[in-house]
mmCIF file of C-alpha atoms in Angstrom:
data_model
loop_
_atom_site.group_PDB
_atom_site.id
_atom_site.type_symbol
_atom_site.label_atom_id
_atom_site.label_comp_id
_atom_site.label_asym_id
_atom_site.label_seq_id
_atom_site.Cartn_x
_atom_site.Cartn_y
_atom_site.Cartn_z
ATOM 1 C CA MET M 108 -24.580 -15.783 -11.838
ATOM 2 C CA PHE M 109 -23.196 -12.340 -10.988
ATOM 3 C CA ASP M 110 -25.629 -11.870 -8.074
ATOM 4 C CA ALA M 111 -25.052 -15.464 -6.831
ATOM 5 C CA PHE M 112 -21.221 -14.860 -6.801
ATOM 6 C CA THR M 113 -21.671 -11.573 -5.022
ATOM 7 C CA ASP M 114 -23.851 -13.207 -2.448
ATOM 8 C CA TRP M 115 -21.100 -15.840 -1.876
ATOM 9 C CA LEU M 116 -18.560 -13.043 -1.564
ATOM 10 C CA LYS M 117 -20.708 -11.204 1.027
ATOM 11 C CA ALA M 118 -21.103 -14.430 2.938
ATOM 12 C CA VAL M 119 -17.342 -14.802 3.253
ATOM 13 C CA VAL M 120 -16.298 -11.097 3.556
ATOM 14 C CA GLY M 121 -19.235 -9.858 5.655
ATOM 15 C CA ASP M 122 -20.750 -6.501 6.055
ATOM 16 C CA GLY M 123 -17.482 -4.587 6.502
ATOM 17 C CA TYR M 124 -17.281 -3.797 2.810
ATOM 18 C CA GLN M 125 -19.393 -1.792 0.339
ATOM 19 C CA TYR M 126 -19.905 -3.740 -2.885
ATOM 20 C CA SER M 127 -19.559 -2.251 -6.336
ATOM 21 C CA ARG M 128 -20.725 -3.926 -9.541
ATOM 22 C CA GLY M 129 -17.739 -3.112 -11.688
ATOM 23 C CA MET M 130 -15.310 -0.331 -10.982
ATOM 24 C CA TRP M 131 -16.095 1.809 -7.915
ATOM 25 C CA ILE M 132 -16.669 5.540 -8.028
ATOM 26 C CA ASP M 133 -14.726 7.466 -5.399
ATOM 27 C CA SER M 134 -16.724 10.232 -3.716
ATOM 28 C CA PRO M 135 -16.684 11.911 -0.248
ATOM 29 C CA SER M 136 -19.464 9.539 0.835
ATOM 30 C CA VAL M 137 -17.200 6.480 0.534
ATOM 31 C CA ASN M 138 -13.935 8.092 1.795
ATOM 32 C CA GLY M 139 -13.845 5.918 4.911
ATOM 33 C CA ALA M 140 -15.300 2.801 3.415
ATOM 34 C CA PHE M 141 -13.736 -0.559 2.565
ATOM 35 C CA ILE M 142 -14.825 -1.461 -1.055
ATOM 36 C CA ALA M 143 -15.190 -4.734 -2.856
ATOM 37 C CA SER M 144 -15.251 -4.194 -6.580
ATOM 38 C CA VAL M 145 -16.552 -7.240 -8.597
ATOM 39 C CA GLU M 146 -16.242 -7.595 -12.333
ATOM 40 C CA GLN M 147 -17.488 -10.485 -14.468
ATOM 41 C CA MET M 148 -14.872 -11.411 -16.971
ATOM 42 C CA GLY M 149 -16.345 -14.158 -19.086
ATOM 43 C CA GLY M 150 -14.320 -17.288 -19.265
ATOM 44 C CA PRO M 151 -13.140 -20.073 -21.627
ATOM 45 C CA ALA M 152 -15.429 -21.804 -24.086
ATOM 46 C CA PRO M 153 -17.744 -24.457 -22.594
ATOM 47 C CA ASN M 154 -16.170 -27.899 -22.359
ATOM 48 C CA VAL M 155 -18.790 -30.564 -22.940
ATOM 49 C CA GLU M 156 -21.440 -29.492 -20.410
ATOM 50 C CA ASP M 157 -19.197 -27.459 -18.096
ATOM 51 C CA ARG M 158 -19.292 -23.656 -18.115
ATOM 52 C CA VAL M 159 -16.701 -21.581 -16.283
ATOM 53 C CA ILE M 160 -17.222 -17.916 -15.423
ATOM 54 C CA ARG M 161 -14.455 -15.669 -14.153
ATOM 55 C CA PHE M 162 -14.767 -12.895 -11.731
ATOM 56 C CA LYS M 163 -12.162 -10.255 -10.739
ATOM 57 C CA VAL M 164 -12.424 -9.163 -7.172
ATOM 58 C CA ILE M 165 -10.553 -6.016 -5.992
ATOM 59 C CA LEU M 166 -10.628 -5.260 -2.323
ATOM 60 C CA LEU M 167 -9.755 -1.740 -1.346
ATOM 61 C CA GLY M 168 -9.189 0.024 1.988
ATOM 62 C CA PRO M 169 -10.342 3.533 2.916
ATOM 63 C CA ARG M 170 -9.029 6.614 1.242
ATOM 64 C CA ASP M 171 -5.657 7.668 2.669
ATOM 65 C CA GLY M 172 -5.740 4.348 4.463
ATOM 66 C CA ARG M 173 -2.307 2.830 3.914
ATOM 67 C CA LYS M 174 -2.447 1.675 7.468
ATOM 68 C CA HIS M 175 -5.238 -0.748 6.521
ATOM 69 C CA VAL M 176 -3.249 -2.723 3.999
ATOM 70 C CA VAL M 177 -2.876 -5.728 6.347
ATOM 71 C CA ALA M 178 -6.623 -5.881 6.971
ATOM 72 C CA VAL M 179 -7.314 -5.831 3.148
ATOM 73 C CA GLU M 180 -4.628 -8.555 2.646
ATOM 74 C CA GLN M 181 -6.214 -10.742 5.382
ATOM 75 C CA THR M 182 -9.651 -10.303 3.842
ATOM 76 C CA MET M 183 -8.362 -11.412 0.504
ATOM 77 C CA GLU M 184 -6.615 -14.446 2.017
ATOM 78 C CA SER M 185 -9.893 -15.470 3.707
ATOM 79 C CA LEU M 186 -11.566 -15.365 0.218
ATOM 80 C CA ALA M 187 -8.767 -17.445 -1.249
ATOM 81 C CA GLN M 188 -9.159 -19.986 1.592
ATOM 82 C CA ALA M 189 -12.929 -20.050 1.138
ATOM 83 C CA ALA M 190 -12.462 -20.859 -2.517
ATOM 84 C CA LEU M 191 -10.544 -24.044 -1.440
ATOM 85 C CA GLY M 192 -13.525 -25.281 0.591
ATOM 86 C CA ASP M 193 -17.062 -26.528 -0.064
ATOM 87 C CA SER M 194 -18.852 -23.159 -0.120
ATOM 88 C CA SER M 195 -20.051 -22.183 -3.545
ATOM 89 C CA PRO M 196 -22.686 -19.842 -5.032
ATOM 90 C CA CYS M 197 -26.147 -21.248 -5.694
ATOM 91 C CA GLY M 198 -26.325 -23.349 -8.766
ATOM 92 C CA SER M 199 -22.558 -23.855 -9.097
ATOM 93 C CA ALA M 200 -20.327 -26.812 -8.559
ATOM 94 C CA SER M 201 -17.288 -24.963 -7.105
ATOM 95 C CA VAL M 202 -15.454 -21.682 -6.779
ATOM 96 C CA ARG M 203 -11.697 -21.616 -7.063
ATOM 97 C CA ALA M 204 -9.102 -18.859 -6.944
ATOM 98 C CA VAL M 205 -7.067 -18.452 -10.121
ATOM 99 C CA GLY M 206 -3.516 -18.041 -8.964
ATOM 100 C CA GLU M 207 -2.596 -15.910 -5.951
ATOM 101 C CA ALA M 208 -3.583 -12.468 -4.854
ATOM 102 C CA VAL M 209 -1.960 -9.509 -6.481
ATOM 103 C CA GLY M 210 -0.906 -6.589 -4.299
ATOM 104 C CA PRO M 211 -0.612 -4.559 -2.377
ATOM 105 C CA GLY M 212 -1.183 -1.656 -4.647
ATOM 106 C CA TYR M 213 -2.340 1.881 -3.912
ATOM 107 C CA THR M 214 -4.801 4.006 -5.837
ATOM 108 C CA SER M 215 -4.253 7.658 -6.549
ATOM 109 C CA GLU M 216 -6.445 8.259 -3.538
ATOM 110 C CA ASN M 217 -4.096 6.193 -1.375
ATOM 111 C CA ARG M 218 -6.465 3.299 -1.052
ATOM 112 C CA PRO M 219 -4.583 0.014 -0.467
ATOM 113 C CA TRP M 220 -5.810 -2.795 -2.711
ATOM 114 C CA TYR M 221 -5.437 -6.517 -3.423
ATOM 115 C CA SER M 222 -6.878 -8.311 -6.449
ATOM 116 C CA LEU M 223 -7.679 -11.941 -7.144
ATOM 117 C CA ASP M 224 -9.510 -13.710 -9.970
ATOM 118 C CA PHE M 225 -12.017 -16.507 -9.268
ATOM 119 C CA GLU M 226 -13.525 -19.167 -11.451
ATOM 120 C CA VAL M 227 -17.016 -20.438 -10.868
ATOM 121 C CA LEU M 228 -17.699 -23.881 -12.397
ATOM 122 C CA LEU M 229 -21.329 -24.469 -13.420
#
């Protein structure tokens, strides 16, 4: 399901981000990159036949990129809006945002970030 969710994320966000399975590793090769960090978080116990998997998505701007905070915020908002529609990963019934986006925050490398959790109903 992780790969299917990441494919959905890429379809919404596009090619402007580098994707990291779990926490990203900062290095000179990604200093100017926008990063999408995706973590699978489990979910509640199955209810009858329904399974719910949670994913935490953290979108980050480039290193020393405080000026990109609005772009990161807008990308996160487009993800939240997509989770309200009919698009969903293969094999799932729906994707929905859990709450509202958290942010902006800034890493020690001055990367602006926003975070949002998603639930995938199987």
